[in-house]
Amino acid sequence: MTRALIVEDDPTTAAALSGLVRRHQWQAEVREDLESAWNALREGPFDFVLLDLSLPDGEGTDLLQKLRRAPAGLWPDPKTPVLVISARSQLRSRLSALDLGADGYIIKPVHLEEVGAVLRALLRRRTTISAGQISWRDIVVDPTSRFVQRAGQAVELTEQEFAVLLALLEDRPKALSRADIQARSGNRVSDGGAVEVHVHHLRRKLGDGVIQTVRGVGYRIAEDTPA
């Protein structure tokens, strides 16, 4: 069963969020402070966390940072989706939480329909990211199903476009010539001119900052850290 950890010290808000979770037939656990929330995360896996920022024993962002820095393979899972729900409406607060690893930010008073929609999107995204997939920045590629998503949104690619993208991702950050890309794709891409066309289409669909042109060589996936 899908498990949700609600970290909220306001009884009314906690009750409303718990009711929303249970209406989706998910299991809800409520904690009112950072210490008890961290202990709950250490006891077993949660599918997502609903996190207030103003808690009796500190800032919700402290828990967020601690979670994201947790070692992989143990509890808590550092990749657990976190949706911040806070009365702080300032842009600085929202950006800070997102930069620290929050997957979303909703301002109180909440609209439960919005919270539900965001949680369903987070669960879909997490289901998609599984073993065998390739992740780079906000792009996820499944070589088996040829599924591609960027920032949680599915991206439709042709077979040739997918072959070019997969070749570049598998060899990143190495630059590949047009001939290399043809070979890596099993010659599904017909010639060097076609590679150039497919790269143009990929940039349009995925953004200009994904594939770089290397003069005299060919193409490569950009560095992991954006310029």
PDB file of C-alpha atoms in Angstrom:
ATOM      1  CA  MET A   1       0.000   0.000   0.000  1.00  0.00           C
ATOM      2  CA  THR A   2       1.154   3.527  -0.764  1.00  0.00           C
ATOM      3  CA  ARG A   3       2.402   5.184   2.425  1.00  0.00           C
ATOM      4  CA  ALA A   4       2.410   8.925   3.111  1.00  0.00           C
ATOM      5  CA  LEU A   5       4.201  10.712   5.923  1.00  0.00           C
ATOM      6  CA  ILE A   6       2.502  13.986   6.878  1.00  0.00           C
ATOM      7  CA  VAL A   7       4.778  16.286   8.891  1.00  0.00           C
ATOM      8  CA  GLU A   8       2.422  18.963  10.173  1.00  0.00           C
ATOM      9  CA  ASP A   9       1.782  20.408  13.647  1.00  0.00           C
ATOM     10  CA  ASP A  10      -1.518  22.122  12.864  1.00  0.00           C
ATOM     11  CA  PRO A  11      -4.284  19.611  13.724  1.00  0.00           C
ATOM     12  CA  THR A  12      -6.770  21.000  11.204  1.00  0.00           C
ATOM     13  CA  THR A  13      -4.359  20.874   8.283  1.00  0.00           C
ATOM     14  CA  ALA A  14      -3.054  17.460   9.328  1.00  0.00           C
ATOM     15  CA  ALA A  15      -6.603  16.081   9.493  1.00  0.00           C
ATOM     16  CA  ALA A  16      -7.469  17.498   6.068  1.00  0.00           C
ATOM     17  CA  LEU A  17      -4.344  16.032   4.459  1.00  0.00           C
ATOM     18  CA  SER A  18      -4.878  12.684   6.180  1.00  0.00           C
ATOM     19  CA  GLY A  19      -8.426  12.584   4.853  1.00  0.00           C
ATOM     20  CA  LEU A  20      -7.189  13.301   1.338  1.00  0.00           C
ATOM     21  CA  VAL A  21      -4.600  10.528   1.555  1.00  0.00           C
ATOM     22  CA  ARG A  22      -7.116   8.002   2.842  1.00  0.00           C
ATOM     23  CA  ARG A  23      -9.631   8.905   0.140  1.00  0.00           C
ATOM     24  CA  HIS A  24      -6.991   7.721  -2.336  1.00  0.00           C
ATOM     25  CA  GLN A  25      -6.831   4.480  -0.307  1.00  0.00           C
ATOM     26  CA  TRP A  26      -3.287   5.273   0.775  1.00  0.00           C
ATOM     27  CA  GLN A  27      -1.961   4.912   4.315  1.00  0.00           C
ATOM     28  CA  ALA A  28      -1.319   8.145   6.230  1.00  0.00           C
ATOM     29  CA  GLU A  29       0.985   8.667   9.192  1.00  0.00           C
ATOM     30  CA  VAL A  30       1.155  12.062  10.912  1.00  0.00           C
ATOM     31  CA  ARG A  31       4.114  13.449  12.836  1.00  0.00           C
ATOM     32  CA  GLU A  32       4.112  16.869  14.506  1.00  0.00           C
ATOM     33  CA  ASP A  33       7.841  17.591  14.762  1.00  0.00           C
ATOM     34  CA  LEU A  34      11.175  16.953  13.059  1.00  0.00           C
ATOM     35  CA  GLU A  35      12.473  14.366  15.516  1.00  0.00           C
ATOM     36  CA  SER A  36       9.470  12.060  15.329  1.00  0.00           C
ATOM     37  CA  ALA A  37       9.284  12.514  11.543  1.00  0.00           C
ATOM     38  CA  TRP A  38      12.923  11.483  11.129  1.00  0.00           C
ATOM     39  CA  ASN A  39      12.388   8.452  13.362  1.00  0.00           C
ATOM     40  CA  ALA A  40       9.415   7.418  11.223  1.00  0.00           C
ATOM     41  CA  LEU A  41      11.479   7.738   8.046  1.00  0.00           C
ATOM     42  CA  ARG A  42      14.189   5.560   9.570  1.00  0.00           C
ATOM     43  CA  GLU A  43      11.716   2.812  10.458  1.00  0.00           C
ATOM     44  CA  GLY A  44      10.550   2.015   6.930  1.00  0.00           C
ATOM     45  CA  PRO A  45       9.871   3.284   3.425  1.00  0.00           C
ATOM     46  CA  PHE A  46       7.378   5.997   2.537  1.00  0.00           C
ATOM     47  CA  ASP A  47       6.178   6.754  -0.977  1.00  0.00           C
ATOM     48  CA  PHE A  48       6.088  10.492  -0.329  1.00  0.00           C
ATOM     49  CA  VAL A  49       6.319  13.119   2.394  1.00  0.00           C
ATOM     50  CA  LEU A  50       4.041  16.122   2.935  1.00  0.00           C
ATOM     51  CA  LEU A  51       6.210  18.619   4.792  1.00  0.00           C
ATOM     52  CA  ASP A  52       5.404  21.834   6.630  1.00  0.00           C
ATOM     53  CA  LEU A  53       8.259  24.309   7.062  1.00  0.00           C
ATOM     54  CA  SER A  54       7.407  25.780  10.484  1.00  0.00           C
ATOM     55  CA  LEU A  55       7.620  23.016  13.076  1.00  0.00           C
ATOM     56  CA  PRO A  56       7.957  23.145  16.880  1.00  0.00           C
ATOM     57  CA  ASP A  57      11.570  21.933  16.937  1.00  0.00           C
ATOM     58  CA  GLY A  58      12.944  23.588  13.809  1.00  0.00           C
ATOM     59  CA  GLU A  59      12.646  24.155  10.078  1.00  0.00           C
ATOM     60  CA  GLY A  60      11.152  21.608   7.714  1.00  0.00           C
ATOM     61  CA  THR A  61      14.028  22.282   5.339  1.00  0.00           C
ATOM     62  CA  ASP A  62      16.358  20.733   7.942  1.00  0.00           C
ATOM     63  CA  LEU A  63      14.504  17.435   7.558  1.00  0.00           C
ATOM     64  CA  LEU A  64      14.520  17.829   3.767  1.00  0.00           C
ATOM     65  CA  GLN A  65      18.288  18.294   3.669  1.00  0.00           C
ATOM     66  CA  LYS A  66      18.866  15.406   6.066  1.00  0.00           C
ATOM     67  CA  LEU A  67      16.712  13.141   3.913  1.00  0.00           C
ATOM     68  CA  ARG A  68      18.458  14.092   0.676  1.00  0.00           C
ATOM     69  CA  ARG A  69      21.870  13.449   2.265  1.00  0.00           C
ATOM     70  CA  ALA A  70      20.920  10.009   3.599  1.00  0.00           C
ATOM     71  CA  PRO A  71      22.974   7.122   2.160  1.00  0.00           C
ATOM     72  CA  ALA A  72      21.370   5.205  -0.688  1.00  0.00           C
ATOM     73  CA  GLY A  73      20.246   1.653  -0.062  1.00  0.00           C
ATOM     74  CA  LEU A  74      19.090   2.252   3.504  1.00  0.00           C
ATOM     75  CA  TRP A  75      16.113   3.851   5.210  1.00  0.00           C
ATOM     76  CA  PRO A  76      15.249   6.581   4.728  1.00  0.00           C
ATOM     77  CA  ASP A  77      15.403   6.550   0.942  1.00  0.00           C
ATOM     78  CA  PRO A  78      17.029   9.857  -0.136  1.00  0.00           C
ATOM     79  CA  LYS A  79      14.935   9.832  -3.321  1.00  0.00           C
ATOM     80  CA  THR A  80      11.615   9.872  -1.453  1.00  0.00           C
ATOM     81  CA  PRO A  81       9.403  12.545  -3.071  1.00  0.00           C
ATOM     82  CA  VAL A  82       8.749  15.540  -0.810  1.00  0.00           C
ATOM     83  CA  LEU A  83       5.918  18.014  -1.286  1.00  0.00           C
ATOM     84  CA  VAL A  84       6.300  21.135   0.837  1.00  0.00           C
ATOM     85  CA  ILE A  85       3.030  22.626   2.093  1.00  0.00           C
ATOM     86  CA  SER A  86       3.612  25.974   3.803  1.00  0.00           C
ATOM     87  CA  ALA A  87       2.021  29.324   4.565  1.00  0.00           C
ATOM     88  CA  ARG A  88       5.222  31.011   3.377  1.00  0.00           C
ATOM     89  CA  SER A  89       4.332  32.511   0.031  1.00  0.00           C
ATOM     90  CA  GLN A  90       7.531  34.450  -0.662  1.00  0.00           C
ATOM     91  CA  LEU A  91       9.362  33.495  -3.821  1.00  0.00           C
ATOM     92  CA  ARG A  92      12.596  33.151  -1.833  1.00  0.00           C
ATOM     93  CA  SER A  93      11.055  30.481   0.411  1.00  0.00           C
ATOM     94  CA  ARG A  94       9.724  28.516  -2.552  1.00  0.00           C
ATOM     95  CA  LEU A  95      12.976  28.628  -4.478  1.00  0.00           C
ATOM     96  CA  SER A  96      15.002  27.694  -1.405  1.00  0.00           C
ATOM     97  CA  ALA A  97      12.892  24.601  -0.722  1.00  0.00           C
ATOM     98  CA  LEU A  98      13.046  23.499  -4.356  1.00  0.00           C
ATOM     99  CA  ASP A  99      16.807  24.048  -4.505  1.00  0.00           C
ATOM    100  CA  LEU A 100      17.210  21.896  -1.391  1.00  0.00           C
ATOM    101  CA  GLY A 101      15.433  19.001  -3.067  1.00  0.00           C
ATOM    102  CA  ALA A 102      11.685  19.476  -2.670  1.00  0.00           C
ATOM    103  CA  ASP A 103       9.664  18.011  -5.537  1.00  0.00           C
ATOM    104  CA  GLY A 104       6.886  20.582  -5.238  1.00  0.00           C
ATOM    105  CA  TYR A 105       5.631  23.506  -3.156  1.00  0.00           C
ATOM    106  CA  ILE A 106       2.026  24.367  -2.324  1.00  0.00           C
ATOM    107  CA  ILE A 107       1.025  27.500  -0.403  1.00  0.00           C
ATOM    108  CA  LYS A 108      -1.516  27.378   2.425  1.00  0.00           C
ATOM    109  CA  PRO A 109      -4.441  27.516   2.650  1.00  0.00           C
ATOM    110  CA  VAL A 110      -4.367  24.410   0.496  1.00  0.00           C
ATOM    111  CA  HIS A 111      -6.819  23.241  -2.113  1.00  0.00           C
ATOM    112  CA  LEU A 112      -7.032  19.510  -1.563  1.00  0.00           C
ATOM    113  CA  GLU A 113      -7.724  18.861  -5.240  1.00  0.00           C
ATOM    114  CA  GLU A 114      -4.406  20.497  -6.107  1.00  0.00           C
ATOM    115  CA  VAL A 115      -2.547  18.516  -3.464  1.00  0.00           C
ATOM    116  CA  GLY A 116      -4.053  15.288  -4.761  1.00  0.00           C
ATOM    117  CA  ALA A 117      -3.101  16.070  -8.357  1.00  0.00           C
ATOM    118  CA  VAL A 118       0.504  16.845  -7.397  1.00  0.00           C
ATOM    119  CA  LEU A 119       0.810  13.668  -5.332  1.00  0.00           C
ATOM    120  CA  ARG A 120      -0.514  11.525  -8.171  1.00  0.00           C
ATOM    121  CA  ALA A 121       2.014  13.127 -10.516  1.00  0.00           C
ATOM    122  CA  LEU A 122       4.862  12.459  -8.065  1.00  0.00           C
ATOM    123  CA  LEU A 123       3.852   8.815  -7.759  1.00  0.00           C
ATOM    124  CA  ARG A 124       3.670   8.410 -11.546  1.00  0.00           C
ATOM    125  CA  ARG A 125       7.115   9.923 -11.873  1.00  0.00           C
ATOM    126  CA  ARG A 126       8.565   7.664  -9.210  1.00  0.00           C
ATOM    127  CA  THR A 127       7.017   4.573 -10.793  1.00  0.00           C
ATOM    128  CA  THR A 128       8.641   5.488 -14.083  1.00  0.00           C
ATOM    129  CA  ILE A 129      12.134   5.803 -12.609  1.00  0.00           C
ATOM    130  CA  SER A 130      13.209   2.216 -12.042  1.00  0.00           C
ATOM    131  CA  ALA A 131      16.182  -0.055 -12.542  1.00  0.00           C
ATOM    132  CA  GLY A 132      17.637  -0.111 -16.041  1.00  0.00           C
ATOM    133  CA  GLN A 133      16.640   3.414 -16.902  1.00  0.00           C
ATOM    134  CA  ILE A 134      19.042   6.233 -17.695  1.00  0.00           C
ATOM    135  CA  SER A 135      18.654   9.506 -15.796  1.00  0.00           C
ATOM    136  CA  TRP A 136      20.405  12.758 -16.676  1.00  0.00           C
ATOM    137  CA  ARG A 137      19.340  16.051 -15.097  1.00  0.00           C
ATOM    138  CA  ASP A 138      15.533  15.979 -15.407  1.00  0.00           C
ATOM    139  CA  ILE A 139      15.509  13.543 -18.355  1.00  0.00           C
ATOM    140  CA  VAL A 140      14.678   9.846 -17.879  1.00  0.00           C
ATOM    141  CA  VAL A 141      15.063   7.315 -20.688  1.00  0.00           C
ATOM    142  CA  ASP A 142      13.945   3.679 -20.616  1.00  0.00           C
ATOM    143  CA  PRO A 143      15.875   1.758 -23.302  1.00  0.00           C
ATOM    144  CA  THR A 144      13.485  -1.199 -23.122  1.00  0.00           C
ATOM    145  CA  SER A 145      10.176   0.587 -23.608  1.00  0.00           C
ATOM    146  CA  ARG A 146      11.693   3.602 -25.441  1.00  0.00           C
ATOM    147  CA  PHE A 147       9.896   5.839 -22.958  1.00  0.00           C
ATOM    148  CA  VAL A 148      11.315   9.353 -22.509  1.00  0.00           C
ATOM    149  CA  GLN A 149      10.292  12.001 -20.027  1.00  0.00           C
ATOM    150  CA  ARG A 150      11.595  15.420 -19.129  1.00  0.00           C
ATOM    151  CA  ALA A 151      10.691  17.154 -15.872  1.00  0.00           C
ATOM    152  CA  GLY A 152       8.026  14.497 -15.315  1.00  0.00           C
ATOM    153  CA  GLN A 153       6.402  15.011 -18.724  1.00  0.00           C
ATOM    154  CA  ALA A 154       6.440  12.360 -21.459  1.00  0.00           C
ATOM    155  CA  VAL A 155       8.290  13.314 -24.657  1.00  0.00           C
ATOM    156  CA  GLU A 156       7.369  11.664 -27.947  1.00  0.00           C
ATOM    157  CA  LEU A 157      10.392  10.731 -30.081  1.00  0.00           C
ATOM    158  CA  THR A 158      10.661   8.911 -33.370  1.00  0.00           C
ATOM    159  CA  GLU A 159      12.638   5.662 -33.453  1.00  0.00           C
ATOM    160  CA  GLN A 160      15.588   7.463 -35.067  1.00  0.00           C
ATOM    161  CA  GLU A 161      15.524  10.360 -32.604  1.00  0.00           C
ATOM    162  CA  PHE A 162      15.443   7.899 -29.719  1.00  0.00           C
ATOM    163  CA  ALA A 163      18.397   5.979 -31.179  1.00  0.00           C
ATOM    164  CA  VAL A 164      20.481   9.155 -31.421  1.00  0.00           C
ATOM    165  CA  LEU A 165      19.607  10.263 -27.883  1.00  0.00           C
ATOM    166  CA  LEU A 166      20.322   6.821 -26.415  1.00  0.00           C
ATOM    167  CA  ALA A 167      23.707   6.609 -28.130  1.00  0.00           C
ATOM    168  CA  LEU A 168      24.757   9.993 -26.752  1.00  0.00           C
ATOM    169  CA  LEU A 169      23.476   9.264 -23.251  1.00  0.00           C
ATOM    170  CA  GLU A 170      25.191   5.894 -23.031  1.00  0.00           C
ATOM    171  CA  ASP A 171      28.566   7.394 -24.006  1.00  0.00           C
ATOM    172  CA  ARG A 172      28.288  10.683 -22.122  1.00  0.00           C
ATOM    173  CA  PRO A 173      30.304  12.829 -21.739  1.00  0.00           C
ATOM    174  CA  LYS A 174      32.277  11.476 -24.699  1.00  0.00           C
ATOM    175  CA  ALA A 175      31.681  13.205 -28.030  1.00  0.00           C
ATOM    176  CA  LEU A 176      30.507  10.940 -30.852  1.00  0.00           C
ATOM    177  CA  SER A 177      30.973  11.491 -34.554  1.00  0.00           C
ATOM    178  CA  ARG A 178      28.039  11.086 -36.918  1.00  0.00           C
ATOM    179  CA  ALA A 179      29.475   7.718 -37.936  1.00  0.00           C
ATOM    180  CA  ASP A 180      29.768   6.670 -34.281  1.00  0.00           C
ATOM    181  CA  ILE A 181      26.120   7.532 -33.691  1.00  0.00           C
ATOM    182  CA  GLN A 182      25.094   5.533 -36.763  1.00  0.00           C
ATOM    183  CA  ALA A 183      27.043   2.522 -35.485  1.00  0.00           C
ATOM    184  CA  ARG A 184      25.725   2.824 -31.902  1.00  0.00           C
ATOM    185  CA  SER A 185      22.166   3.000 -33.218  1.00  0.00           C
ATOM    186  CA  GLY A 186      22.516  -0.219 -35.183  1.00  0.00           C
ATOM    187  CA  ASN A 187      22.368   1.839 -38.371  1.00  0.00           C
ATOM    188  CA  ARG A 188      18.774   2.818 -37.692  1.00  0.00           C
ATOM    189  CA  VAL A 189      19.955   6.332 -38.568  1.00  0.00           C
ATOM    190  CA  SER A 190      20.688   6.339 -42.276  1.00  0.00           C
ATOM    191  CA  ASP A 191      23.563   8.821 -42.694  1.00  0.00           C
ATOM    192  CA  GLY A 192      25.428  11.777 -41.202  1.00  0.00           C
ATOM    193  CA  GLY A 193      22.990  14.282 -42.604  1.00  0.00           C
ATOM    194  CA  ALA A 194      20.126  12.442 -40.939  1.00  0.00           C
ATOM    195  CA  VAL A 195      21.965  12.572 -37.610  1.00  0.00           C
ATOM    196  CA  GLU A 196      22.129  16.347 -37.876  1.00  0.00           C
ATOM    197  CA  VAL A 197      18.408  16.551 -38.561  1.00  0.00           C
ATOM    198  CA  HIS A 198      17.581  14.278 -35.625  1.00  0.00           C
ATOM    199  CA  VAL A 199      19.798  16.327 -33.302  1.00  0.00           C
ATOM    200  CA  HIS A 200      17.914  19.449 -34.395  1.00  0.00           C
ATOM    201  CA  HIS A 201      14.599  17.761 -33.558  1.00  0.00           C
ATOM    202  CA  LEU A 202      15.909  16.549 -30.182  1.00  0.00           C
ATOM    203  CA  ARG A 203      16.987  20.064 -29.252  1.00  0.00           C
ATOM    204  CA  ARG A 204      13.547  21.348 -30.105  1.00  0.00           C
ATOM    205  CA  LYS A 205      11.830  18.681 -28.003  1.00  0.00           C
ATOM    206  CA  LEU A 206      14.261  18.493 -25.059  1.00  0.00           C
ATOM    207  CA  GLY A 207      15.807  21.974 -25.011  1.00  0.00           C
ATOM    208  CA  ASP A 208      18.898  23.547 -26.496  1.00  0.00           C
ATOM    209  CA  GLY A 209      21.071  22.786 -23.472  1.00  0.00           C
ATOM    210  CA  VAL A 210      20.954  18.993 -23.786  1.00  0.00           C
ATOM    211  CA  ILE A 211      23.110  18.198 -26.843  1.00  0.00           C
ATOM    212  CA  GLN A 212      26.277  20.149 -27.568  1.00  0.00           C
ATOM    213  CA  THR A 213      28.066  20.411 -30.904  1.00  0.00           C
ATOM    214  CA  VAL A 214      31.778  19.587 -30.680  1.00  0.00           C
ATOM    215  CA  ARG A 215      33.508  21.245 -33.610  1.00  0.00           C
ATOM    216  CA  GLY A 216      35.431  18.807 -35.787  1.00  0.00           C
ATOM    217  CA  VAL A 217      34.029  15.774 -33.916  1.00  0.00           C
ATOM    218  CA  GLY A 218      30.261  15.615 -33.684  1.00  0.00           C
ATOM    219  CA  TYR A 219      27.929  15.768 -30.691  1.00  0.00           C
ATOM    220  CA  ARG A 220      27.845  15.032 -26.994  1.00  0.00           C
ATOM    221  CA  ILE A 221      25.525  15.316 -24.023  1.00  0.00           C
ATOM    222  CA  ALA A 222      26.239  18.507 -22.085  1.00  0.00           C
ATOM    223  CA  GLU A 223      28.073  18.429 -18.771  1.00  0.00           C
ATOM    224  CA  ASP A 224      25.963  17.291 -15.795  1.00  0.00           C
ATOM    225  CA  THR A 225      26.251  20.703 -14.155  1.00  0.00           C
ATOM    226  CA  PRO A 226      24.502  23.368 -16.235  1.00  0.00           C
ATOM    227  CA  ALA A 227      26.702  26.245 -17.318  1.00  0.00           C
TER     228      ALA A 227
END
